[in-house]
Tab-separated table of C-alpha atoms in Angstrom:
chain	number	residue	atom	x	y	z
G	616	UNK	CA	101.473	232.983	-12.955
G	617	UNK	CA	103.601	233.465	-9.670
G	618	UNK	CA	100.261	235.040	-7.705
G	619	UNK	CA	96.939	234.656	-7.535
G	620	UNK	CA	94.978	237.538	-6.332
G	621	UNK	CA	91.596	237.424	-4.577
G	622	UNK	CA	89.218	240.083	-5.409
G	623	UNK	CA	88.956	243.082	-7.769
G	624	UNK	CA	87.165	245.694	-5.025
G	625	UNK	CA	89.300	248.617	-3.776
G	626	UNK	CA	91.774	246.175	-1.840
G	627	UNK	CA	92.217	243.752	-4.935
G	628	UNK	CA	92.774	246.107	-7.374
G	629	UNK	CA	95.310	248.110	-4.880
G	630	UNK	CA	97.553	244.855	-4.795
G	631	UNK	CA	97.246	244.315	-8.766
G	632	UNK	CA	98.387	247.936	-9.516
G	633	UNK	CA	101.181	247.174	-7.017
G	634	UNK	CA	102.056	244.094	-8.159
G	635	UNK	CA	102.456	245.534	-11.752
G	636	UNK	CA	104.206	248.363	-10.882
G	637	UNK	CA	107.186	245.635	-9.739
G	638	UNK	CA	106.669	243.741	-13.329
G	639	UNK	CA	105.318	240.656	-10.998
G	640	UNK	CA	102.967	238.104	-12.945
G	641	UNK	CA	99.262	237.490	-11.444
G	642	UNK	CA	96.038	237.084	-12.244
G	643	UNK	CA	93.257	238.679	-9.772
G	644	UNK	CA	90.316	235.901	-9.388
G	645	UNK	CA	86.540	238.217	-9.411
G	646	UNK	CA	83.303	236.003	-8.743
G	647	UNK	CA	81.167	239.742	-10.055
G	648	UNK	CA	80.270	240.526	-13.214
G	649	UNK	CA	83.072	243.369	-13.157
G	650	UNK	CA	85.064	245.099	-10.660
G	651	UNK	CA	83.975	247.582	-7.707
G	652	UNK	CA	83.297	245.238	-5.415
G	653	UNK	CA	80.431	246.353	-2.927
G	654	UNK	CA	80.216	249.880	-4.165
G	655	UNK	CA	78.719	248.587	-7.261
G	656	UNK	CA	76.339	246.127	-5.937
G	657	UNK	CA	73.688	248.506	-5.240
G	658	UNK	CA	73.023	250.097	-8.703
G	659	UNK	CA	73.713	246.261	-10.279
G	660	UNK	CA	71.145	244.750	-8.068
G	661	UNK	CA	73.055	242.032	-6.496
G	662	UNK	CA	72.776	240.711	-2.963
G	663	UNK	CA	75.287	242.487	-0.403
G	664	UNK	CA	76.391	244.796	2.183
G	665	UNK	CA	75.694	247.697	-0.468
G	666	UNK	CA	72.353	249.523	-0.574
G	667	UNK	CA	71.432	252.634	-2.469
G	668	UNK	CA	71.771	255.187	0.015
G	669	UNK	CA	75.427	254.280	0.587
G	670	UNK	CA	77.881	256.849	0.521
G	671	UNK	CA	81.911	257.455	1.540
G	672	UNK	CA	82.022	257.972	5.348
G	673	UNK	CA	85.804	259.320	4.480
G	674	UNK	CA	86.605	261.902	2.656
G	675	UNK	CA	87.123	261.204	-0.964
G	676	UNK	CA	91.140	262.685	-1.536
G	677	UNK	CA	91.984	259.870	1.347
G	678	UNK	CA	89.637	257.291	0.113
G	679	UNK	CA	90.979	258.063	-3.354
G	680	UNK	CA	94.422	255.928	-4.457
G	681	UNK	CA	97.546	257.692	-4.270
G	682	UNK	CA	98.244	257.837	-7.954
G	683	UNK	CA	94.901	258.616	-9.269
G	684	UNK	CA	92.978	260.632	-7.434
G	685	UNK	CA	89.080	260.354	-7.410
G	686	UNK	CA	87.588	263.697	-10.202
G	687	UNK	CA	87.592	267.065	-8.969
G	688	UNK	CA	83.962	267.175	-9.465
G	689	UNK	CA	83.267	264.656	-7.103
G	690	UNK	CA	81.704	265.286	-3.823
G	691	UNK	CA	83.272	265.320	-0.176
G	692	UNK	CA	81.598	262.465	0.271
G	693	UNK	CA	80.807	260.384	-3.222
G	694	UNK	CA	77.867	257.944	-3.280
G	695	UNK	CA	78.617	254.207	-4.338
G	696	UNK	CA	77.922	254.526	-8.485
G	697	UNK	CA	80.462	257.244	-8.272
G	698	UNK	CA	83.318	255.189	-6.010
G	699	UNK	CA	82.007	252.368	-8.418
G	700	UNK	CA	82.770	254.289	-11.804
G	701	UNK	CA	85.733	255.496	-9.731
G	702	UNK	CA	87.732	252.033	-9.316
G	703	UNK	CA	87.088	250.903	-12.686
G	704	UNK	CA	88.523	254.072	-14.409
G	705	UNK	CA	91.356	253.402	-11.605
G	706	UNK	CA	91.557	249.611	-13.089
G	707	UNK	CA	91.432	250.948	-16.523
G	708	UNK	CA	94.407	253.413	-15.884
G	709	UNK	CA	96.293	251.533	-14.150
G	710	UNK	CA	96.134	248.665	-17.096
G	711	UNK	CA	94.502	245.806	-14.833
G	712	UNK	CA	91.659	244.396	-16.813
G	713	UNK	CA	93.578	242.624	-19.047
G	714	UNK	CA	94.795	240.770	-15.769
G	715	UNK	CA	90.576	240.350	-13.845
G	716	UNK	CA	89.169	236.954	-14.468
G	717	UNK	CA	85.441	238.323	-14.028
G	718	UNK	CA	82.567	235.981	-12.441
G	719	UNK	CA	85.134	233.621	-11.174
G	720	UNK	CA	84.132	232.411	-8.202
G	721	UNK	CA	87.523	230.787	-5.989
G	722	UNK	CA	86.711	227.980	-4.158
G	723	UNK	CA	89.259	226.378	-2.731
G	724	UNK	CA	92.949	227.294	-1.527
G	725	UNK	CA	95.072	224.978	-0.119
G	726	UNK	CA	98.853	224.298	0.180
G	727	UNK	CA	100.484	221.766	-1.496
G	728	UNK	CA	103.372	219.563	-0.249
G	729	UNK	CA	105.886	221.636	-2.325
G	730	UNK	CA	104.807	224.866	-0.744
G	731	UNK	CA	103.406	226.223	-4.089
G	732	UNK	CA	99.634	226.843	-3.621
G	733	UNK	CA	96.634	225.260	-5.516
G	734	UNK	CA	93.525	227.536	-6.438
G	735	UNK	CA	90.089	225.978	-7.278
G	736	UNK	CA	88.073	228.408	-8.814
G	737	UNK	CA	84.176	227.901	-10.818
G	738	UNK	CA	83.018	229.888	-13.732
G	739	UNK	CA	79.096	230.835	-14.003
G	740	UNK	CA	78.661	227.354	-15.649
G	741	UNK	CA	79.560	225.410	-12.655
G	742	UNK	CA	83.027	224.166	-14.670
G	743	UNK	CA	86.017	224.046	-12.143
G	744	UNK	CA	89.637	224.658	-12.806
G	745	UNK	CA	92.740	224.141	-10.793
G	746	UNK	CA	95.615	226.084	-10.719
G	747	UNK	CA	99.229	226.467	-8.847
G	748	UNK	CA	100.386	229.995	-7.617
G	749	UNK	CA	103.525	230.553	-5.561
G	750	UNK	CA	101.995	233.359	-3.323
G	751	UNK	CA	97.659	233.816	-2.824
G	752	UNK	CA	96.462	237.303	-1.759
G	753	UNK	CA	92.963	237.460	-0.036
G	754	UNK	CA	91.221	240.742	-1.024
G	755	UNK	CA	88.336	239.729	-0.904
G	756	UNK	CA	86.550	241.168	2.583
G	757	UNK	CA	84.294	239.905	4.531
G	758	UNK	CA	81.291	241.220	4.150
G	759	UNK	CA	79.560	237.943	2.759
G	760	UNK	CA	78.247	236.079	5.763
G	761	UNK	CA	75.487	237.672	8.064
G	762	UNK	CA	75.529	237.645	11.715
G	763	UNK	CA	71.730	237.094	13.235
G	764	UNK	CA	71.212	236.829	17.103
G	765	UNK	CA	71.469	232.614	17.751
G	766	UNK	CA	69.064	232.015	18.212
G	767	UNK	CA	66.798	234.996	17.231
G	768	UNK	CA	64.624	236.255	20.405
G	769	UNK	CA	61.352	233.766	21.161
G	770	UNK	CA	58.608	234.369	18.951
G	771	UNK	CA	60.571	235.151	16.207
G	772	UNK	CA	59.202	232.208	13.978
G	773	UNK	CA	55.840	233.419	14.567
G	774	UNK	CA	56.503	236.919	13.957
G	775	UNK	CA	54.154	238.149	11.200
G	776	UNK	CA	56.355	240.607	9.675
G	777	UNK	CA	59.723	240.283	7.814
G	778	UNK	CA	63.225	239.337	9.473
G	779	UNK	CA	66.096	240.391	6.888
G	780	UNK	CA	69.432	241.283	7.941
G	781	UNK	CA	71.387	244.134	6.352
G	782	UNK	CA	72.835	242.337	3.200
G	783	UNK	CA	69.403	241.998	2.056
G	784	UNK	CA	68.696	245.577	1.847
G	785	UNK	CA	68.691	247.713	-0.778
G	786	UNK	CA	66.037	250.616	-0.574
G	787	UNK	CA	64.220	252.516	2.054
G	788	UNK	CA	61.500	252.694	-1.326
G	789	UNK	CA	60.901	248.713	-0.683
G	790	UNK	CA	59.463	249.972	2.662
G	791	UNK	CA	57.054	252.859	2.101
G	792	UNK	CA	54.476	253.313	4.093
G	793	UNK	CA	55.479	250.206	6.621
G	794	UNK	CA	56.381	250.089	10.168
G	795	UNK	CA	59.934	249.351	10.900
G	796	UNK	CA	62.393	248.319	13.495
G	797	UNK	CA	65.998	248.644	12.483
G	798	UNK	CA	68.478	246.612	14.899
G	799	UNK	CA	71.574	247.976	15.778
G	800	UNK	CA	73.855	250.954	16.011
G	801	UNK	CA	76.987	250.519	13.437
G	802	UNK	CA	77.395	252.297	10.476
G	803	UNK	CA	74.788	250.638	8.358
G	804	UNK	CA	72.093	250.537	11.327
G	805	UNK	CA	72.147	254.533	11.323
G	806	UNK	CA	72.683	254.948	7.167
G	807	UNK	CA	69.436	252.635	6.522
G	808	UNK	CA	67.622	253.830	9.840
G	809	UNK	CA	68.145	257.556	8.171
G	810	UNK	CA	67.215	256.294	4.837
G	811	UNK	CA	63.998	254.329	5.933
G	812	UNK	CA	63.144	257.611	7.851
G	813	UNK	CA	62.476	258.880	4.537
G	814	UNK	CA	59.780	256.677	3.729
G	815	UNK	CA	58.501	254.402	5.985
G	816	UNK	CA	55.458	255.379	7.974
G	817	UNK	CA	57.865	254.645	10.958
G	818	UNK	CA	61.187	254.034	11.811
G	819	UNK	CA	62.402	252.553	15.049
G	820	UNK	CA	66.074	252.062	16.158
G	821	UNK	CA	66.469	249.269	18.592
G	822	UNK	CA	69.423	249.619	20.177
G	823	UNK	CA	71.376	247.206	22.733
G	824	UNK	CA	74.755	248.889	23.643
G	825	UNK	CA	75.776	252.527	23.429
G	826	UNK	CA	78.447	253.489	20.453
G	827	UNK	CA	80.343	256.695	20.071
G	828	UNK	CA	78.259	258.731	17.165
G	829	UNK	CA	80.909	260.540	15.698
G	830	UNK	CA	80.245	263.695	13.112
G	831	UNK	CA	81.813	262.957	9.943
G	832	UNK	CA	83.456	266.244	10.119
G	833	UNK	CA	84.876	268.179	13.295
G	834	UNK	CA	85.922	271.794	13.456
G	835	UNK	CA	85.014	271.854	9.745
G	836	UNK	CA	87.664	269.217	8.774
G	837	UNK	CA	86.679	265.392	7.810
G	838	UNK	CA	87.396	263.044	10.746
G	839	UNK	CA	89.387	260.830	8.605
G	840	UNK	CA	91.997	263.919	7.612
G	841	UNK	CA	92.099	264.550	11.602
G	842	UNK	CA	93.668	260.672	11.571
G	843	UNK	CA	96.216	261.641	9.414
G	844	UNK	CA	97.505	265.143	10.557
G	845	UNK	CA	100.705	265.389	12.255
G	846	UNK	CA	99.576	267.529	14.942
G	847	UNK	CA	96.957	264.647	15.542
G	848	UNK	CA	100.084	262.289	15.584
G	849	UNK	CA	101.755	264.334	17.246
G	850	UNK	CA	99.344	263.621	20.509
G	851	UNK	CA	99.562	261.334	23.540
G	852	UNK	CA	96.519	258.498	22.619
G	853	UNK	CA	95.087	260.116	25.848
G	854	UNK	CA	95.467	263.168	24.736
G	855	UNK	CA	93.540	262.436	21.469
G	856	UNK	CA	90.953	260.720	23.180
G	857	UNK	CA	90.176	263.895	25.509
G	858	UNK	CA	90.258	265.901	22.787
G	859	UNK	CA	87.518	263.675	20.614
G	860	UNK	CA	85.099	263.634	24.097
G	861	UNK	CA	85.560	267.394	24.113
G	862	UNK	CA	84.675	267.859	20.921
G	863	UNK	CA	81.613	265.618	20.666
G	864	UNK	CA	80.069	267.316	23.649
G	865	UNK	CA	80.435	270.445	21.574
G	866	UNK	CA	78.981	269.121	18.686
G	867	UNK	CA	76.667	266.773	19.519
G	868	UNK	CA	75.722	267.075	23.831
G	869	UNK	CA	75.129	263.451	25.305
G	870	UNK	CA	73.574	260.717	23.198
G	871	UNK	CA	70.929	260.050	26.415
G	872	UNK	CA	69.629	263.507	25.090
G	873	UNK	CA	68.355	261.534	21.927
G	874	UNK	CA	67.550	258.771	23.967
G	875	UNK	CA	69.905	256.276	22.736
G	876	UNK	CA	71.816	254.575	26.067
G	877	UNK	CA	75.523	256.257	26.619
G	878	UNK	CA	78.759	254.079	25.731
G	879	UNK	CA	80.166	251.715	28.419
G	880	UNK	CA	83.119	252.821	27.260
G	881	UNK	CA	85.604	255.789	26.027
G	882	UNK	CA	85.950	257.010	22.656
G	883	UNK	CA	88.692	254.616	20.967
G	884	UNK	CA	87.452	251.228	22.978
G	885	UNK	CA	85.468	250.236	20.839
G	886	UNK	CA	84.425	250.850	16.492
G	887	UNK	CA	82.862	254.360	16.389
G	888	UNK	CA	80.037	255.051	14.136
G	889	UNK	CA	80.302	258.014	11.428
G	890	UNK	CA	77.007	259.820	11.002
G	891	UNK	CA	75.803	263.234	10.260
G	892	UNK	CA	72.131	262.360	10.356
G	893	UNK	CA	70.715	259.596	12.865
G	894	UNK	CA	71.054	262.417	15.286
G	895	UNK	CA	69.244	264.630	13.266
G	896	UNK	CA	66.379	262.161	12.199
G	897	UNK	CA	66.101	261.355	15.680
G	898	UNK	CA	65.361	265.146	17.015
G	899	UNK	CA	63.500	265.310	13.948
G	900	UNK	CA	60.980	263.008	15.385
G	901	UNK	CA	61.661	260.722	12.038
G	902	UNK	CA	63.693	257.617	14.089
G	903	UNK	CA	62.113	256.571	17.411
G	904	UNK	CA	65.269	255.001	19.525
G	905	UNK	CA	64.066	252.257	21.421
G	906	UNK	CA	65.945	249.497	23.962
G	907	UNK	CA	67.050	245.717	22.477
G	908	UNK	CA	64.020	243.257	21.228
G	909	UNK	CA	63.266	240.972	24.116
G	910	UNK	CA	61.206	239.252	22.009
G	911	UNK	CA	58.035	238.941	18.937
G	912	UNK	CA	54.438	238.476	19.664
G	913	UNK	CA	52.644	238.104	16.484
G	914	UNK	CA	52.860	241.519	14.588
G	915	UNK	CA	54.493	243.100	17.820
G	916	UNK	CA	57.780	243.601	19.107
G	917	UNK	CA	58.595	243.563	22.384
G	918	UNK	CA	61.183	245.850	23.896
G	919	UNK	CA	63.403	245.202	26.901
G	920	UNK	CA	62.202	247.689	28.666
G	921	UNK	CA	58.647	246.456	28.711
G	922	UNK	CA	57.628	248.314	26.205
G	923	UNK	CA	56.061	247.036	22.561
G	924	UNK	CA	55.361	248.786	18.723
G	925	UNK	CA	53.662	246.913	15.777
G	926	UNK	CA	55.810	246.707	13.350
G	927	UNK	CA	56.049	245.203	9.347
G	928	UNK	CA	59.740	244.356	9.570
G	929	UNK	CA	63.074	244.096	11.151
G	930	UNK	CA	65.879	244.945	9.707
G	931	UNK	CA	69.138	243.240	11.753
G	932	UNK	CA	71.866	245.281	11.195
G	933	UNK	CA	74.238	243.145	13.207
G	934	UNK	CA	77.437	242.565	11.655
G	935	UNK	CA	79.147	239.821	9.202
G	936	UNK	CA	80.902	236.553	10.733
G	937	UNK	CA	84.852	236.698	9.683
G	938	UNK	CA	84.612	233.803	7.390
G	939	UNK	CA	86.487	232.444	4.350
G	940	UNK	CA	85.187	229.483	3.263
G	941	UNK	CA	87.529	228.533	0.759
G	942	UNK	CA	90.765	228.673	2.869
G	943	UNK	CA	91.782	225.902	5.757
G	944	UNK	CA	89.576	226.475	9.166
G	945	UNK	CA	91.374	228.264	11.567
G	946	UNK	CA	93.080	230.798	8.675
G	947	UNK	CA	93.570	233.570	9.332
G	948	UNK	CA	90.576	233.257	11.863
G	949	UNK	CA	91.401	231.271	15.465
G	950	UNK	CA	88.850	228.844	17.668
G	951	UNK	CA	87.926	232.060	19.913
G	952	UNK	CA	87.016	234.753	17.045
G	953	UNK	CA	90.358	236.956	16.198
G	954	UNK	CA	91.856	237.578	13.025
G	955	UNK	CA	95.806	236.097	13.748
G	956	UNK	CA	98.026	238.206	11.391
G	957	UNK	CA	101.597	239.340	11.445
G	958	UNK	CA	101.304	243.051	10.513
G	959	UNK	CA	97.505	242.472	9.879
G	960	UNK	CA	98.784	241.159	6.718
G	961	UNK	CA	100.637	237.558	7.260
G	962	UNK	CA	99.575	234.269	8.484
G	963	UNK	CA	102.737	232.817	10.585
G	964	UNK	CA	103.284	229.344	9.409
G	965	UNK	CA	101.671	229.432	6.089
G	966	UNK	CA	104.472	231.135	3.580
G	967	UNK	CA	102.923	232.895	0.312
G	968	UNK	CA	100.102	233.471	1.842
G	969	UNK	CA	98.781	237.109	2.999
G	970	UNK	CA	95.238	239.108	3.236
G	971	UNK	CA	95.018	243.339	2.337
G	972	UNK	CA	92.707	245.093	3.223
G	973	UNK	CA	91.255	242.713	6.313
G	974	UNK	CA	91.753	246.089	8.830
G	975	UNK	CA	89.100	248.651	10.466
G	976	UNK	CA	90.993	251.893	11.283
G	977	UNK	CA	88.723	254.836	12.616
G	978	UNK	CA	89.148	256.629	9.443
G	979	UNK	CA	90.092	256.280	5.244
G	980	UNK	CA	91.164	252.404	4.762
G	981	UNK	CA	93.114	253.050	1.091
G	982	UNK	CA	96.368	254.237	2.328
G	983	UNK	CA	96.934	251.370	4.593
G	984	UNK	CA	95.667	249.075	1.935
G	985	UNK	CA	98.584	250.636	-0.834
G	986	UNK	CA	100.530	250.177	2.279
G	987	UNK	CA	99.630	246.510	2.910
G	988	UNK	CA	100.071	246.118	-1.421
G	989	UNK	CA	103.241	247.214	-1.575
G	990	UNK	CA	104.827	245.454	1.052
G	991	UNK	CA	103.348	242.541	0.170
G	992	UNK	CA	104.359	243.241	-3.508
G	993	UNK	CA	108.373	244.021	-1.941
G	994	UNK	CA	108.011	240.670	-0.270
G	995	UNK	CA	107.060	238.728	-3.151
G	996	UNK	CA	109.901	240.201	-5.551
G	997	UNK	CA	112.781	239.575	-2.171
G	998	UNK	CA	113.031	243.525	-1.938
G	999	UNK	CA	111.684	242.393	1.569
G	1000	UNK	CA	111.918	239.715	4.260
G	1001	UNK	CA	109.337	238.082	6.772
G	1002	UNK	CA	110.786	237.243	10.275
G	1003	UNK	CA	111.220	233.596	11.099
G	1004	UNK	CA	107.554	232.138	12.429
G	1005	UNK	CA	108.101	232.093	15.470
G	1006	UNK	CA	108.711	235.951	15.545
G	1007	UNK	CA	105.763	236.865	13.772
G	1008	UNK	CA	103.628	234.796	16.313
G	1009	UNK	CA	105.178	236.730	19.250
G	1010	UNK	CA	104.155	239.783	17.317
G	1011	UNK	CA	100.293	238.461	16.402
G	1012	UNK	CA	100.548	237.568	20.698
G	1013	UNK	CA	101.782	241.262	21.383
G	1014	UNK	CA	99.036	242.936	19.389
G	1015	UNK	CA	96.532	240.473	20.061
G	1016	UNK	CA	96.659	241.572	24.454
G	1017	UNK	CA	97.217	245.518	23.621
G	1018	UNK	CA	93.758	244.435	21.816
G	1019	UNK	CA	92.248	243.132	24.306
G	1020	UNK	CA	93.714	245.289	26.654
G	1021	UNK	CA	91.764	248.345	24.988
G	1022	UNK	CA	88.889	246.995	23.512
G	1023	UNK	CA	87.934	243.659	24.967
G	1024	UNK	CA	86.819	240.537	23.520
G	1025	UNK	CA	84.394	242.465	21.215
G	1026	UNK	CA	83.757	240.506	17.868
G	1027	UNK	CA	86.111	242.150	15.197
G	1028	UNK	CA	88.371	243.952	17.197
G	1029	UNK	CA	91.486	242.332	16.171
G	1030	UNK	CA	91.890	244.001	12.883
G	1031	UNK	CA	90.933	247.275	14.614
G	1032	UNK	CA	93.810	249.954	13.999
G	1033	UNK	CA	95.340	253.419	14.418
G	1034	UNK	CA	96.158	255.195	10.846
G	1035	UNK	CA	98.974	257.020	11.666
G	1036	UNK	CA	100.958	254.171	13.799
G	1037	UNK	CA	99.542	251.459	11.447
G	1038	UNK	CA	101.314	253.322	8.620
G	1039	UNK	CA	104.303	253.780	10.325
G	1040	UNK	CA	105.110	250.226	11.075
G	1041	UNK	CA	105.593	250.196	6.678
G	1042	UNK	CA	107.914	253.262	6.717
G	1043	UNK	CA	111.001	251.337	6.652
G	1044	UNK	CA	109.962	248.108	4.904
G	1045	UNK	CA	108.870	250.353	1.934
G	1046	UNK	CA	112.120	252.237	1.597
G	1047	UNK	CA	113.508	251.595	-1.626
């Protein structure tokens, strides 16, 4: 086999279809029982960033694959069984089964003196087997190693409740009738906040920095087809943002009304969180905001503000670490937290190596992943070249200040992007 895929979710099996669309040989390496990735963790059972509740945040004709679009009878917005049935009638289609090693776990990639690459991978009985690929494609996310506080506020090992972080849950059910304090404001601090609302006997949002709450539709249109319209493109990046901040004070007034704290920041300096109904859960008296944990006492929790509820759990919904354990330290991740990639794609230094789908763009992620497939598929068959190193490492530099130029040194915000411009820097490497 010439490459060795890693990963069957939406990213994996976006570089297998385009990988077999160029008559390229590869076999896609899947430590789950059967493709999906996250979006069918939750009805399966297993441990991950899935729960029950989860639906698309993007609208389902851009979250959809190009070539097979997800069913007419589909929802806006589908929930995970249905993006989960989705990608394996998109694997069946596209003829990529035949090419999934299922509950293969990889272990180990490493470069050999030759430049060909060796893949260690386990089966469910523990037995290992080595391999040799000419090119490795990570697909694989990074969504498998929670981030806690370090070290969690004082008291915590005393606490009397339950400490879980967001991997961990699965249903607002689990929780009926329990007091709970949900830690954080990203999209899966608001999604299980909302869905706890529904049962607990209550729901507290603990909150330490303000975040743009952003409507998953604006003016009637989904956010993520805003991304993609010309006439968005079209725009000055300060002219988008004023237009967002207009619009949010239309639809939604000031987030201090709802008593969450206001950003630090502008719209588009930092990740924005999509939600239709923490704001609504919130006025609905069903999610009490509240100020960062300063610390436990006992059953409490104490507020920094003073302030201090009784509560049965806490739910941390803090973010994964950007780690791949089975690649050499320091790749693609450096010593001081960013993701180094030429293109968001290619490591500079390590030939036949890449990663899809390792971007956050404020809006649908699939077309930039087909984008990142293809190229990388173009690459592999010589329809397309990589610069020399050196080149793509003045690139990764470039990228890496406009980064930090606009969003900081937040955790994760090198492999934030822009749809539109993102896309564009693939135009002409995809021309036939």
């Amino acid at each position: 086999m010439r490459v060795c895929v890693i990963g069957a979710g939406l990213s994996g099996l976006a570089v297998a279809h385009a990988l077999k669309e160029r008559g390229i040989s590869f076999v896609c390496l899947e430590k789950a029982p059967d493709v999906g990735g996250i979006w069918r963790q939750p009805q399966a059972g297993e441990r991950g960033p899935g729960y029950l509740s989860l639906h698309l945040n993007t609208a389902k004709q851009l979250t959809g694959y190009a070539d097979f679009p997800m069913p007419d009878s589909y929802p806006l917005y589908p929930r995970h069984s249905q993006v989960a049935a989705y990608l394996r009638s998109f694997a069946e289609w596209a003829g990529l089964l035949g090419h999934v090693e299922l509950r293969t776990e990889v272990v180990s990639v490493r470069q050999d003196a030759d430049g060909m690459w060796s893949v260690v991978s386990r089966a469910v009985d523990g037995a290992r087997t080595s391999r040799r690929f000419e090119q490795v494609v990570v697909a694989s996310g990074h969504h498998t190693d929670p981030a806690l506080p370090d070290p969690l506020p004082t008291g915590a090992d005393s606490f009397t409740g339950t400490i879980l972080h967001s991997l961990d849950y699965r249903d607002g059910g689990d929780f009926t009738g329990r007091r709970v304090v949900v830690v954080g404001l990203g999209a899966s601090a608001v999604d299980i906040a909302a869905d706890l609302s529904r049962h607990a006997a209550q729901t507290m949002l603990s909150v330490r920095r303000g975040l743009h709450i952003v409507p998953k539709q604006l003016f009637g249109m989904s956010v993520d087809e805003i991304a993609e319209a010309p006439w968005w493109n079209e725009m000055s990046f300060a002219e988008r943002r004023q237009w967002v901040e207009q619009a949010l004070l239309v639809a939604r007034g000031r987030l201090s009304d709802y008593g969450l704290p206001e950003p630090d920041h502008p719209v588009f300096s930092s990740a924005t969180t999509l939600s239709d109904e923490i704001l609504s859960r919130i006025r609905h008296g069903a999610v009490l905001p509240k100020p960062a944990i300063a610390s436990f006492d006992g059953d409490r929790v104490v507020f920094t503000d003073g302030g201090s509820a009784a509560a049965d759990a806490v739910v941390y919904c803090t973010g994964f670490h950007m780690t791949f354990p089975f690649l050499p330290a320091g790749c693609p991740v450096a010593a001081d937290g960013s993701v180094q990639l030429y293109r968001r794609v290619v490591p500079a230094g390590r030939p036949g190596l890449y990663f899809v789908g390792l971007v956050r763009p404020v809006g649908a992620i699939t077309r930039l992943v087909e984008a990142q497939a293809r190229w990388v598929a173009r690459i592999v068959d010589g329809a397309a070249a990589l610069p020399a190193a050196e080149e793509m490492r003045e690139e990764i530099g470039t990228y890496l200040t406009s980064i930090v130029q606009r969003y900081g040194r937040t955790r994760g915000a090198s492999i934030q992007v822009d749809v539109g411009p993102y896309l564009a820097e693939f135009r002409e490497s995809l021309t036939v």
